[in-house]
Structures are given as C-alpha cells and as structure tokens.
N, CA and C of each residue as an Amber inpcrd file, in Angstrom:
protein
   636
   0.8860000  -1.3360000   0.1880000  -0.0420000  -0.0310000   0.0730000
   0.8910000   1.1140000   0.0890000   1.8360000   1.3230000   0.7110000
   2.7690000   2.3800000   0.7810000   3.4010000   2.6090000  -0.6210000
   3.9250000   1.3460000  -1.2890000   4.4130000   1.5700000  -2.5100000
   3.5930000   2.2620000  -3.4030000   2.3260000   1.9170000  -3.4810000
   1.4120000   2.3260000  -4.0980000   0.8380000   3.7240000  -3.9200000
   0.5530000   4.2450000  -2.8290000   0.6510000   5.6090000  -2.7360000
   1.7800000   6.4070000  -2.9260000   2.8280000   5.6690000  -2.7270000
   4.0910000   6.7110000  -3.1520000   4.1810000   6.9410000  -4.7080000
   3.4570000   5.8340000  -5.3230000   3.3930000   5.8120000  -6.9010000
   2.6400000   6.8750000  -7.5670000   1.3860000   6.8670000  -7.1290000
   0.0160000   7.7990000  -7.2920000   0.2090000   8.9770000  -6.8360000
   1.1780000   9.4780000  -5.7580000   1.1090000  10.5050000  -5.2420000
   0.1770000  10.9390000  -4.0760000   0.4680000  11.6180000  -3.0880000
  -0.4750000  11.7520000  -1.8100000  -1.3220000  13.0090000  -2.2680000
  -0.8610000  13.8060000  -3.1370000  -1.5030000  14.9690000  -3.4590000
  -2.6750000  14.4210000  -4.3170000  -2.7070000  13.5770000  -4.9450000
  -3.8220000  13.0510000  -5.7490000  -4.9200000  12.4710000  -4.5800000
  -4.1790000  11.6150000  -3.8570000  -5.0570000  11.0030000  -2.7290000
  -5.8770000  11.7930000  -1.8910000  -5.1000000  12.8990000  -1.7680000
  -5.6730000  13.8500000  -0.6960000  -7.0030000  14.5990000  -1.6150000
  -6.5020000  14.8670000  -2.7180000  -7.5210000  15.5660000  -3.5520000
  -8.7310000  14.7310000  -3.7560000  -8.6650000  13.5430000  -4.2090000
 -10.0320000  12.5010000  -4.4100000 -10.5820000  12.4900000  -2.9830000
 -10.0720000  12.4030000  -1.7970000 -10.6650000  12.3840000  -0.4210000
 -11.5400000  13.7300000  -0.3750000 -10.7210000  14.8710000  -0.6230000
 -11.2940000  16.0370000  -0.3680000 -12.5820000  16.3180000  -1.4580000
 -12.3170000  15.6700000  -2.6610000 -13.2200000  15.9060000  -3.4200000
 -14.5620000  15.3200000  -3.2030000 -14.3900000  13.8720000  -2.3110000
 -15.6400000  13.1010000  -1.9090000 -16.3590000  13.7050000  -0.6790000
 -15.4110000  14.4350000   0.0080000 -15.8470000  15.1250000   1.2930000
 -16.8330000  16.6000000   0.9320000 -16.2670000  17.0220000  -0.2130000
 -16.9720000  18.2090000  -0.8190000 -18.3630000  17.7280000  -1.4440000
 -18.1970000  16.7580000  -2.3130000 -19.5890000  16.0990000  -2.9360000
 -20.4820000  15.9790000  -1.9110000 -20.3900000  15.3310000  -0.7980000
 -21.0380000  14.9130000   0.2120000 -21.5960000  15.9280000   0.5730000
 -21.0300000  17.1690000   0.9690000 -21.5140000  18.4340000   1.7570000
 -22.4300000  18.7890000   0.3780000 -22.2000000  18.9940000  -0.8890000
 -23.0500000  19.2430000  -1.7820000 -24.2500000  18.6900000  -1.8110000
 -24.2880000  17.2590000  -1.7720000 -25.5750000  16.4100000  -1.6580000
 -26.2020000  16.8860000  -0.4070000 -25.6940000  17.1750000   0.7100000
 -26.4760000  17.3860000   1.8490000 -27.0340000  18.8730000   1.4270000
 -26.2450000  19.9700000   0.7910000 -27.2310000  21.1850000   0.6660000
 -28.2910000  20.9360000  -0.4070000 -27.9980000  20.0730000  -1.5320000
 -29.3710000  19.9880000  -2.3700000 -30.5180000  19.2940000  -1.3950000
 -30.1140000  18.3760000  -0.5580000 -31.1340000  17.8010000   0.3640000
 -31.8110000  18.6670000   1.2830000 -30.8900000  19.7290000   2.0130000
 -31.6250000  20.5510000   2.6280000 -32.4970000  21.6340000   2.0560000
 -32.3380000  21.9830000   0.6440000 -33.5210000  22.7600000  -0.0700000
 -34.7550000  22.0770000  -0.3960000 -34.6990000  20.5260000  -0.1920000
 -35.7570000  20.0410000  -0.4070000 -36.4730000  20.2040000  -2.0870000
 -35.5260000  20.3480000  -3.0590000 -35.9660000  20.7980000  -4.1460000
 -35.2110000  19.5650000  -5.1220000 -35.0880000  18.6430000  -4.6600000
 -34.3010000  17.3880000  -5.3220000 -32.7550000  17.3620000  -5.1390000
 -32.2070000  16.1600000  -5.3570000 -30.9690000  16.1360000  -5.6660000
 -30.5100000  15.3050000  -6.7880000 -29.2690000  14.9090000  -7.1440000
 -29.0480000  14.2280000  -8.1820000 -29.6890000  12.8060000  -8.3940000
 -29.9550000  12.2680000  -9.4710000 -31.0220000  11.0640000  -9.7530000
 -30.3070000  10.0140000  -8.6340000 -29.2140000   9.7460000  -8.7830000
 -28.7900000   8.6300000  -7.8510000 -28.9070000   8.5580000  -6.3920000
 -28.8090000   9.8950000  -5.8520000 -28.7590000  10.3180000  -4.5750000
 -30.1560000  10.2410000  -4.1880000 -31.0810000  10.8100000  -5.1450000
 -32.4930000  11.1250000  -4.8710000 -33.0510000   9.6870000  -4.6860000
 -32.7130000   8.9030000  -5.7020000 -33.2760000   7.2770000  -5.6370000
 -33.1390000   6.8420000  -4.3180000 -31.6840000   6.7290000  -3.9240000
 -31.1950000   6.0560000  -2.5830000 -32.0390000   6.9810000  -1.3950000
 -32.1870000   8.1850000  -1.5480000 -33.0900000   8.7660000  -0.1970000
 -34.4510000   8.1190000  -0.2530000 -35.0410000   8.2630000  -1.3130000
 -36.3310000   7.9110000  -1.5010000 -36.5010000   6.4300000  -0.9510000
 -35.4030000   5.5270000  -1.4500000 -35.4210000   4.2440000  -0.9520000
 -35.4310000   3.9990000   0.4410000 -34.2600000   4.6460000   0.9110000
 -34.1350000   4.7380000   2.4130000 -35.2540000   5.1600000   3.2540000
 -35.9720000   6.1010000   2.7790000 -36.9260000   6.5330000   3.6690000
 -38.0460000   5.4750000   3.4820000 -38.2800000   4.8370000   2.0360000
 -39.4910000   4.0030000   2.2660000 -39.0430000   2.7380000   3.1410000
 -37.7650000   2.2040000   3.1220000 -37.4690000   1.0010000   3.6980000
 -37.0750000   1.4770000   5.3250000 -37.1280000   2.6400000   5.7450000
 -37.0370000   2.6890000   7.1170000 -35.5520000   2.9080000   7.5660000
 -34.5270000   3.0700000   6.6800000 -33.3180000   2.9130000   7.0680000
 -32.6180000   4.1010000   6.5430000 -31.3010000   4.5660000   7.0460000
 -30.7740000   5.7900000   6.7210000 -30.0580000   5.5780000   5.4460000
 -29.7890000   6.6350000   4.8390000 -29.4540000   6.9220000   3.5570000
 -27.8690000   6.2650000   3.3910000 -27.1710000   6.6600000   4.4810000
 -25.6870000   6.1450000   4.4810000 -25.3690000   4.5070000   4.6600000
 -26.7710000   3.8940000   5.0200000 -26.4810000   2.6410000   5.1620000
 -26.9790000   1.7480000   3.9160000 -27.9440000   2.4080000   3.3650000
 -28.3180000   1.8230000   1.9370000 -27.4000000   2.1070000   0.6800000
 -26.6520000   3.1520000   0.6440000 -25.7390000   3.5200000  -0.3250000
 -24.9740000   2.5480000  -0.3820000 -24.2140000   2.0700000   0.5620000
 -23.1770000   1.0230000   0.1770000 -23.5090000  -0.2290000  -0.2240000
 -24.9340000  -0.6630000   0.2080000 -25.7140000  -1.7460000  -0.0080000
 -25.7790000  -1.7500000  -1.7520000 -26.4650000  -0.6510000  -2.2880000
 -26.7740000  -0.7410000  -3.4860000 -25.3650000  -0.6740000  -4.3310000
 -24.4390000   0.1110000  -3.6780000 -23.1900000   0.2490000  -4.4620000
 -22.6060000  -1.1170000  -4.6370000 -22.6930000  -2.1990000  -3.6570000
 -22.1240000  -3.3660000  -3.7690000 -22.8270000  -4.2840000  -4.9470000
 -24.0620000  -4.0170000  -5.2500000 -24.8190000  -4.4810000  -6.2000000
 -24.2380000  -4.0380000  -7.6690000 -23.9700000  -2.9760000  -7.7420000
 -23.4750000  -2.4960000  -8.9110000 -21.9150000  -2.5660000  -9.3110000
 -21.5510000  -2.7220000  -8.1400000 -19.8580000  -3.0990000  -8.1310000
 -19.9270000  -4.3870000  -9.1140000 -20.6040000  -5.4690000  -8.8460000
 -20.6440000  -6.5550000  -9.5330000 -20.4950000  -6.3650000 -10.8040000
 -21.0180000  -5.3270000 -11.3960000 -20.7040000  -5.0130000 -12.8290000
 -19.5550000  -4.3710000 -13.3280000 -19.2120000  -3.5360000 -12.3010000
 -17.8320000  -3.0090000 -12.5540000 -16.9130000  -3.8440000 -12.5950000
 -16.7700000  -4.8550000 -11.6320000 -15.8200000  -5.6940000 -11.3770000
 -15.8990000  -6.8870000 -12.6710000 -16.9530000  -7.1180000 -13.0190000
 -16.9640000  -7.9160000 -14.2560000 -16.6180000  -7.4480000 -15.6570000
 -16.9420000  -6.1530000 -15.7250000 -16.9270000  -5.7310000 -16.8340000
 -15.8630000  -4.2270000 -17.0760000 -15.6650000  -3.6530000 -16.1520000
 -14.7930000  -2.6760000 -15.9890000 -13.8200000  -2.5160000 -14.7940000
 -13.0120000  -3.3070000 -14.6070000 -12.1090000  -3.4700000 -13.6820000
 -10.9640000  -2.4270000 -13.8560000 -10.7650000  -1.8100000 -15.0110000
  -9.8010000  -0.8360000 -15.2800000 -10.3020000   0.6240000 -14.4550000
 -11.7750000   0.7450000 -14.2540000 -11.9850000   1.6960000 -13.5180000
 -12.0750000   1.5930000 -11.9360000 -11.5540000   0.6800000 -11.5560000
 -11.4490000   0.3620000 -10.2050000 -10.1330000   0.7380000  -9.5500000
 -10.1690000   1.5990000  -8.5410000  -8.9650000   2.2200000  -7.7860000
  -9.4350000   2.5480000  -6.3360000  -8.6090000   3.0050000  -5.5230000
  -8.8300000   3.3000000  -4.1380000  -9.9950000   4.5090000  -4.1200000
 -10.1250000   5.2800000  -5.2640000 -11.1490000   6.1580000  -5.2230000
 -12.4400000   5.6050000  -5.4210000 -12.4710000   4.3540000  -5.7950000
 -13.8190000   3.7620000  -5.7430000 -14.3190000   3.1520000  -4.5010000
 -13.3120000   2.8730000  -3.7540000 -13.9250000   2.3040000  -2.3270000
 -14.0730000   3.6390000  -1.5390000 -13.1310000   4.6430000  -1.7390000
 -13.4340000   5.7410000  -0.8020000 -14.8550000   6.4670000  -1.0940000
 -15.4280000   6.3060000  -2.4500000 -16.7610000   6.9440000  -2.9710000
 -17.7980000   6.2050000  -2.2130000 -17.5440000   4.5980000  -2.2660000
 -18.2880000   3.6270000  -1.8750000 -18.7900000   3.8370000  -0.4540000
 -17.8400000   3.8580000   0.2910000 -17.7650000   3.8290000   1.8130000
 -18.0190000   5.1890000   2.4270000 -17.5160000   6.3060000   2.0000000
 -17.2670000   7.6290000   2.6920000 -18.3530000   8.3960000   2.4460000
 -18.8090000   8.5210000   1.1190000 -19.5600000   9.5710000   0.4230000
 -21.0970000   9.3280000   1.5100000 -21.6000000   8.5560000   1.5530000
 -22.6950000   8.3960000   2.1590000 -22.7820000   8.8410000   3.3880000
 -21.8780000   8.6470000   4.0110000 -21.6260000   9.0740000   5.4940000
 -21.5060000  10.4850000   5.7830000 -20.5860000  10.8670000   4.7490000
 -20.4340000  12.3170000   4.9070000 -21.6850000  13.2890000   4.6330000
 -22.3300000  12.5430000   3.3660000 -23.6680000  13.4790000   3.0940000
 -24.5010000  13.4910000   4.4740000 -24.7980000  12.1450000   5.1010000
 -25.5500000  12.0810000   6.1070000 -25.2360000  13.1170000   7.0690000
 -23.9250000  13.2760000   7.4650000 -23.2810000  14.1230000   8.5670000
 -23.8840000  15.6660000   8.4240000 -23.4270000  15.8580000   6.9820000
 -23.9890000  17.4170000   6.6800000 -25.6800000  17.5000000   6.6110000
 -26.2970000  16.5580000   6.3020000 -27.6020000  16.5550000   6.2570000
 -28.2910000  16.7020000   7.5060000 -27.6780000  16.2210000   8.3720000
 -27.8490000  16.3030000  10.0480000 -27.6480000  17.6780000  10.4740000
 -26.3590000  18.2080000  10.1030000 -25.7090000  19.4960000  10.4090000
 -26.6290000  20.3390000  10.0570000 -27.0360000  20.5800000   8.7660000
 -27.8140000  21.5110000   7.9030000 -29.0930000  21.5300000   8.3650000
 -29.7300000  20.7610000   8.9090000 -31.0580000  20.3330000   9.2060000
 -31.4800000  21.8340000  10.0650000 -30.6950000  22.3300000  11.0850000
 -31.0740000  23.0390000  11.8530000 -31.3540000  24.3830000  11.3240000
 -30.6910000  24.5880000  10.0090000 -31.1310000  25.8530000   9.2130000
 -32.5640000  25.9500000   8.5610000 -33.1900000  24.8620000   8.5730000
 -34.7100000  24.9210000   8.2030000 -34.9090000  25.6440000   7.0370000
 -34.0390000  25.4390000   5.9420000 -34.1380000  26.1730000   4.7190000
 -35.6050000  26.1400000   4.0530000 -36.2290000  24.8740000   3.9670000
 -37.6850000  24.9860000   3.3990000 -38.3550000  26.0030000   4.2650000
 -38.4020000  26.4360000   5.1870000 -39.3200000  27.1350000   5.8660000
 -38.7980000  28.5940000   5.6840000 -37.6300000  28.8500000   4.9040000
 -37.2990000  30.2010000   4.6250000 -37.7850000  30.8180000   3.2110000
 -38.6530000  30.1780000   2.5580000 -39.2270000  30.8040000   1.3370000
 -38.4650000  30.2930000   0.1230000 -39.1870000  30.3850000  -1.2240000
 -38.6520000  29.6540000  -2.3360000 -37.3700000  30.3400000  -2.8540000
 -37.3800000  31.6560000  -2.5720000 -35.8790000  32.4260000  -2.8070000
 -34.6470000  31.6710000  -2.3250000 -34.8360000  31.5280000  -0.9480000
 -33.8100000  31.0120000  -0.2260000 -33.4110000  29.5640000  -0.7730000
 -34.6290000  28.9180000  -0.9710000 -34.3090000  27.4810000  -1.5630000
 -33.6390000  27.3390000  -2.6560000 -34.0630000  28.2460000  -3.7300000
 -33.5210000  28.1820000  -5.0000000 -32.0190000  28.8340000  -4.6960000
 -31.6400000  29.7490000  -3.9920000 -30.0750000  30.2780000  -3.6940000
 -29.3760000  28.8780000  -3.0870000 -29.8820000  28.1860000  -2.1170000
 -29.5470000  26.9440000  -1.6780000 -29.0860000  26.1190000  -2.7280000
 -29.9400000  25.8620000  -3.5820000 -29.6370000  25.0600000  -4.9680000
 -28.5820000  25.4370000  -5.6420000 -28.4880000  26.9720000  -5.9520000
 -27.2620000  27.3050000  -6.6010000 -25.9720000  27.0470000  -5.9980000
 -26.1570000  27.3300000  -4.5450000 -24.8920000  26.9900000  -3.6790000
 -24.3780000  25.3870000  -3.7570000 -25.3590000  24.5570000  -4.1730000
 -25.1370000  23.1230000  -4.0230000 -24.5180000  22.8600000  -5.3530000
 -24.9260000  23.6790000  -6.2380000 -24.3250000  23.4810000  -7.8740000
 -23.0090000  23.4380000  -7.7130000 -22.4930000  24.5220000  -7.0800000
 -20.9450000  24.9700000  -6.8890000 -20.0290000  24.0250000  -6.2980000
 -20.8340000  23.7260000  -5.0510000 -20.0620000  22.7010000  -3.9430000
 -19.9780000  21.3520000  -4.7280000 -21.0920000  20.8720000  -5.4550000
 -21.0180000  19.4620000  -5.7470000 -20.0140000  19.4900000  -7.1510000
 -20.1060000  20.6690000  -7.6580000 -19.3120000  20.5500000  -9.1550000
 -17.6620000  20.5310000  -8.5590000 -17.3350000  21.4220000  -7.6210000
 -15.7760000  21.2670000  -7.3590000 -15.6880000  19.8060000  -6.7280000
 -16.7010000  19.1700000  -5.7990000 -16.2440000  18.1880000  -5.4080000
 -16.1610000  17.0370000  -6.3950000 -17.0420000  17.1250000  -7.4830000
 -16.9710000  16.3180000  -8.7700000 -15.6420000  16.5920000  -9.4300000
 -15.1880000  17.7560000  -9.4590000 -13.9410000  17.7170000 -10.4170000
 -12.7870000  17.4530000  -9.8040000 -12.5980000  17.4900000  -8.4710000
 -11.2580000  16.9610000  -7.5620000 -11.4700000  15.4960000  -7.5600000
 -12.6180000  14.9520000  -7.5250000 -12.5780000  13.3070000  -7.3500000
 -12.2840000  12.7990000  -8.8280000 -12.8400000  13.4090000  -9.7590000
 -12.6720000  12.7360000 -11.0910000 -11.2800000  13.2540000 -11.6160000
 -10.5540000  14.6180000 -11.3490000  -9.2310000  14.7670000 -11.8270000
  -8.1270000  14.0910000 -11.0870000  -8.4520000  13.6000000  -9.7860000
  -7.4650000  12.7540000  -9.1340000  -7.1530000  11.2660000 -10.0050000
  -8.1880000  10.8920000 -10.7820000  -8.0830000   9.5900000 -11.4500000
  -7.5470000   8.4950000 -10.9500000  -8.2700000   8.1450000  -9.7700000
  -7.9000000   7.0120000  -8.8050000  -9.1940000   6.1260000  -8.6520000
  -9.7510000   6.1510000  -9.7890000 -10.8950000   5.0640000  -9.6180000
 -12.2410000   5.7660000  -9.3020000 -13.1800000   5.2950000  -9.9400000
 -14.6100000   5.8210000  -9.8180000 -15.5140000   4.9910000  -9.3460000
 -16.8600000   5.5550000  -9.0700000 -17.6080000   4.7930000  -8.0980000
 -18.5180000   3.7820000  -8.9660000 -18.8640000   2.7060000  -8.1950000
 -19.7570000   1.7800000  -9.0680000 -20.6090000   2.5960000  -9.9960000
 -21.4110000   3.5510000  -9.4260000 -22.6680000   3.9990000 -10.4620000
 -22.1300000   4.6910000 -11.3440000 -21.0770000   5.5860000 -11.1030000
 -20.4170000   6.3010000 -12.1450000 -19.8050000   5.3060000 -13.1520000
 -19.4160000   4.2750000 -13.0460000 -18.7060000   3.3630000 -13.9760000
 -19.8960000   2.6580000 -14.7270000 -21.0500000   2.4870000 -14.2120000
 -21.8310000   1.8030000 -14.9680000 -22.2200000   2.4620000 -16.1450000
 -22.6410000   3.6810000 -16.3630000 -23.0420000   4.0960000 -17.7230000
 -21.8070000   4.1010000 -18.8270000 -20.3880000   4.3250000 -17.8640000
 -19.3760000   4.2650000 -18.9640000 -19.3280000   2.5680000 -19.5930000
 -19.3230000   1.5390000 -18.7670000 -19.4310000   0.4110000 -19.0210000
 -20.4590000   0.0130000 -20.2370000 -21.6990000   0.6140000 -20.0490000
 -22.8430000   0.1170000 -20.8700000 -22.1640000   0.7780000 -22.2940000
 -21.8250000   2.1110000 -22.1390000 -21.2930000   2.9710000 -23.5960000
 -20.1790000   1.9880000 -24.2860000 -19.2890000   1.3230000 -23.7640000
 -18.3210000   0.3700000 -24.1180000 -18.7670000  -0.8060000 -24.4750000
 -19.9130000  -1.3730000 -24.5850000 -20.8740000  -2.3660000 -24.8160000
 -21.7700000  -2.3550000 -25.6150000 -22.1320000  -0.8920000 -26.1970000
 -23.1690000  -0.8100000 -26.8840000 -23.0060000   0.4070000 -27.9270000
 -23.5970000   0.6840000 -28.9780000 -23.2600000   1.6170000 -29.8070000
 -23.6270000   3.0010000 -29.3550000 -24.4400000   3.0030000 -28.2480000
 -24.8500000   4.3100000 -27.6190000 -23.4710000   5.2890000 -27.1920000
 -23.4560000   6.5280000 -27.2410000 -22.5660000   7.3690000 -26.7990000
 -22.8370000   7.4550000 -25.3340000 -21.5910000   7.9210000 -24.5470000
 -21.6980000   7.8820000 -23.0100000 -22.7070000   9.0230000 -22.6530000
 -22.7840000   9.7120000 -23.3660000 -23.9650000  10.8220000 -22.7690000
 -25.3770000  10.3430000 -22.7800000 -25.7130000   9.2280000 -23.7570000
 -27.0340000   8.9860000 -23.7150000 -27.0780000   7.8260000 -22.7420000
 -25.8940000   7.1030000 -22.4330000 -26.1870000   6.0490000 -21.5840000
 -26.1130000   6.5840000 -20.2800000 -25.5690000   7.6760000 -19.9800000
 -25.5930000   8.3170000 -18.7730000 -27.0250000   9.0060000 -18.5700000
 -27.4400000   9.4250000 -19.3650000 -28.8630000   9.9300000 -19.2430000
 -29.9930000   9.0590000 -18.7730000 -29.5850000   7.7770000 -19.6410000
 -30.6400000   6.5440000 -19.2720000 -30.6080000   6.2550000 -18.1170000
 -29.3650000   6.0080000 -17.4040000 -29.1780000   5.3710000 -16.0670000
 -29.7150000   6.5450000 -15.1350000 -29.5800000   7.6800000 -15.3180000
 -30.1210000   8.8720000 -14.5280000 -31.7000000   8.9030000 -14.6720000
 -32.0950000   8.8940000 -15.8620000 -33.7750000   8.7740000 -15.9410000
 -34.2040000   7.5150000 -15.1750000 -33.5570000   6.3320000 -15.2730000
 -34.1200000   5.2810000 -14.4790000 -34.2670000   5.6710000 -12.9750000
 -32.9530000   6.3430000 -12.4400000 -32.9670000   6.2330000 -11.2850000
 -33.9720000   7.6450000 -10.7530000 -34.5030000   8.5100000 -11.6530000
 -35.3580000   9.3580000 -11.2760000 -36.8960000   8.8260000 -11.2200000
 -37.0250000   7.7530000 -12.2670000 -38.2470000   7.3350000 -12.1260000
 -38.4520000   6.5740000 -10.9580000 -37.4370000   5.7690000 -10.5320000
 -37.5090000   5.1410000  -9.3790000 -37.9560000   5.8240000  -8.2590000
 -36.9890000   7.0620000  -8.1870000 -37.1730000   7.9370000  -7.1270000
 -38.5860000   8.5410000  -6.7960000 -39.2710000   8.8780000  -8.1790000
 -40.6470000   9.3440000  -8.2090000 -41.5290000   8.3080000  -7.8550000
 -41.3380000   7.1500000  -7.9740000 -42.0930000   5.8020000  -7.9010000
 -42.3760000   5.6140000  -6.5070000 -41.2090000   5.9040000  -5.7930000
 -40.9940000   5.6500000  -4.4180000 -41.6160000   6.9410000  -3.6010000
 -42.0280000   7.9080000  -4.3470000 -42.2560000   9.0780000  -3.3100000
 -41.2930000  10.1360000  -3.0360000 -40.2030000  10.0630000  -3.6270000
 -38.9010000  10.5340000  -3.5200000 -39.3040000  12.1990000  -4.1800000
 -38.4600000  13.1120000  -3.9110000 -38.5050000  14.1580000  -4.3110000
 -37.7130000  14.3980000  -5.7130000 -38.5570000  14.9370000  -6.7280000
 -38.1440000  15.1450000  -8.2650000 -38.4860000  16.6450000  -8.6050000
 -37.3310000  17.3660000  -8.4900000 -37.4450000  18.7540000  -8.8630000
 -36.5250000  19.5650000  -9.2230000 -36.4980000  20.6770000  -9.2370000
 -35.3330000  21.6510000  -9.9880000 -34.0880000  21.1510000  -9.8150000
 -33.8000000  20.9200000  -8.6230000 -32.2750000  20.3330000  -8.0700000
 -31.8570000  19.0540000  -8.9340000 -32.9240000  18.1390000  -9.2840000
 -32.6280000  16.9660000  -9.7410000 -32.5780000  17.1800000 -11.4740000
 -32.9790000  18.0400000 -12.0290000 -32.7280000  18.5040000 -13.3910000
 -31.4700000  19.2810000 -13.5790000 -31.2870000  20.1250000 -12.6790000
 -29.8200000  20.9160000 -12.8120000 -28.6710000  19.6050000 -12.2850000
 -28.8580000  18.8420000 -11.7170000 -27.7380000  17.7850000 -11.5000000
 -27.6210000  17.0440000 -12.5560000 -28.6200000  16.6630000 -13.4020000
 -28.5330000  15.7370000 -14.4170000 -28.0770000  16.5140000 -15.5940000
 -28.3950000  17.7320000 -15.9030000 -28.0940000  18.5160000 -16.9930000
 -27.1910000  19.8510000 -16.8170000 -27.0760000  20.3400000 -15.7860000
 -26.5700000  21.5490000 -15.6320000 -24.9420000  21.4680000 -15.0500000
 -24.4970000  20.3010000 -14.3550000 -23.3520000  20.6930000 -13.8170000
 -21.7790000  20.8270000 -14.7080000 -21.8960000  20.1910000 -16.0140000
 -20.9980000  20.0500000 -16.9970000 -20.0620000  21.2700000 -16.7130000
 -20.9350000  22.4590000 -17.2180000 -19.9070000  23.5330000 -17.1780000
 -19.3340000  23.9570000 -16.0730000 -19.8320000  23.8270000 -14.8230000
 -19.1210000  24.1410000 -13.6970000 -17.9120000  23.3060000 -13.4860000
 -18.3390000  22.0330000 -13.4740000 -17.1550000  20.7910000 -13.2760000
 -16.0450000  21.4090000 -14.5290000 -16.0950000  21.5330000 -15.6510000
 -15.1960000  22.0310000 -16.3810000 -14.4030000  23.3640000 -15.9860000
 -15.0390000  24.2360000 -15.3340000 -14.6210000  25.4690000 -15.0490000
 -13.5690000  25.2870000 -13.7300000 -14.1500000  24.2720000 -12.7210000
 -13.0730000  23.8780000 -11.7720000 -12.0220000  22.7990000 -12.0140000
 -12.0510000  21.9730000 -13.2230000 -11.3260000  21.3770000 -13.9040000
 -10.1430000  22.2890000 -14.1640000 -10.3490000  23.1270000 -15.1000000
  -9.3270000  24.2020000 -15.2670000  -8.6630000  25.1330000 -14.3970000
  -9.3730000  25.7440000 -13.6130000  -8.8460000  26.5730000 -12.7320000
  -8.5690000  26.2520000 -11.4610000  -8.9390000  25.0380000 -10.7270000
  -8.5390000  24.7280000  -9.4590000  -8.0630000  23.3050000  -9.4340000
  -8.7170000  22.2660000 -10.0010000  -8.3100000  20.8300000  -9.5200000
  -6.9730000  20.5530000 -10.3240000  -6.8140000  20.6830000 -11.7200000
  -5.5580000  20.3500000 -12.4540000  -4.4610000  20.9080000 -11.5750000
  -4.6800000  22.2790000 -11.4900000  -3.5100000  22.9100000 -10.9410000
  -3.1130000  22.6760000  -9.3750000  -4.1930000  22.3480000  -8.6420000
  -3.8730000  22.0280000  -7.3690000  -3.3240000  20.4480000  -7.0860000
  -3.8670000  19.5860000  -8.0760000  -3.5190000  17.9910000  -7.9530000
  -2.1380000  17.8700000  -8.9290000  -1.7910000  18.9030000  -9.7980000
  -0.7840000  18.8280000 -10.6410000  -0.8980000  17.5850000 -11.5600000
  -2.0630000  17.7820000 -12.2180000  -2.5950000  16.6470000 -13.3550000
  -2.6310000  17.4180000 -14.6480000  -2.2330000  16.9630000 -15.7690000
  -2.2230000  17.6290000 -16.9750000  -3.6620000  17.1300000 -17.5920000
  -3.6780000  17.8400000 -18.8110000  -5.0580000  17.5970000 -19.2860000
  -5.0980000  16.2940000 -19.8720000  -4.0090000  15.5670000 -20.3510000
  -3.9120000  14.2130000 -20.7750000  -4.2200000  13.3260000 -19.8090000
  -3.7270000  13.7490000 -18.4150000  -4.0400000  12.5940000 -17.3960000
  -5.1910000  12.4920000 -16.8770000  -6.2110000  13.5590000 -16.9430000
  -7.3430000  13.7160000 -16.3260000  -8.6360000  12.9370000 -17.4430000
C-alpha cells in the first residue's frame, strides 16, 4: 500500500478524499433545499425513507450490487477512489444533512431554497471535479454508464442520461423528491465542473489535461 501511494502521489489521494467530502457536503445542501438531488442520491434517499433505514446505510448496499457489474466488465475503472466514494460519501452526506437541518431552509421561502440549490451546484461541481481529476478510480454508479457505452453503440452521454432517468423514475415511484435540483444535477453541472477542472483541480493536483 505504501508503494502504491508513493506511485500515485499523496496530493492526488488527498484531492480525491477532499473531493468526496465536498461532494457529500453538496449532496446535503441539495437535500436541505428539498428541491431535489442528483438522480442517484435522490433514488437512494427515497428508497431509504421507504425502507425505514438511513441513506448512508443503503448507499453501500446498492453500490455493492452495482460493483458486481464494475468488477465484471470494468476492472480498469477500479481504484482506491472507488472504495472511498463507495463507503465514505454516504456517511459524509448524512453528517452534513443532519448538521444543516437546523437551518430549516424549506421554511425560509422559495428564494432562499433556490439560492441553496445554486450553492449546491457550485459545491457539488467542485467535489466532482477534484474526485474525477485525481483519476484514482470511480464509483460503481459512475462506472455503470461508461461500461454500457463500451458495450453498445450508444455514446456515453445517452447511456448516462438513461441511467439517470431510470434513477429519477424509481425515485418518483417511491415518493421521493424530483424537482429543479434533480434537473440541474442531471443536465447543468458540466460547465461548472469544467471550470473547476481548468482553474482549480488540475493546478492543485498537478494533473495535466491528458492525465485527467
């Protein structure tokens, strides 16, 4: 493990962990607004509520199921970042959800809720940028649409859209929240992630364009 960490560089490891922590915070900010989360988190939150268990407990269980696909067809996507995201992200998000609940954002009016979503966009985008730029493995869910695109004629965009639509439909069927935050996460994060890639993540982690 020491040799592995020395090879990949501690800067990238720290960036990947920090990215997941920031991403978890962003997920919690979206949740605090009650205007919808990214499709995968929204589905898990709805499922956890329906099953009567905590979100951070259900997330690793569902990830374990999807990981069967990743280890079978996408082993090249597996790295230390896969497991950090798998087991850390849900707990971090749950911690911040509980922490931010005292703010009572839904009771402060729609303008504040929309502002909360805007803040969530920036925080999630920064987290995703750091986590992806570190290039130390991707989560089971993130790998799923890439694996599909590698084994069918559809481009990655359409495969990711399909998996997000399925998650959104499941969330809705379980009585979860599908709102503006869900749409923003599904379609609107790209430019912000790209901005953070260019101006923060690559420079901070010392990663070139070709390495990310």
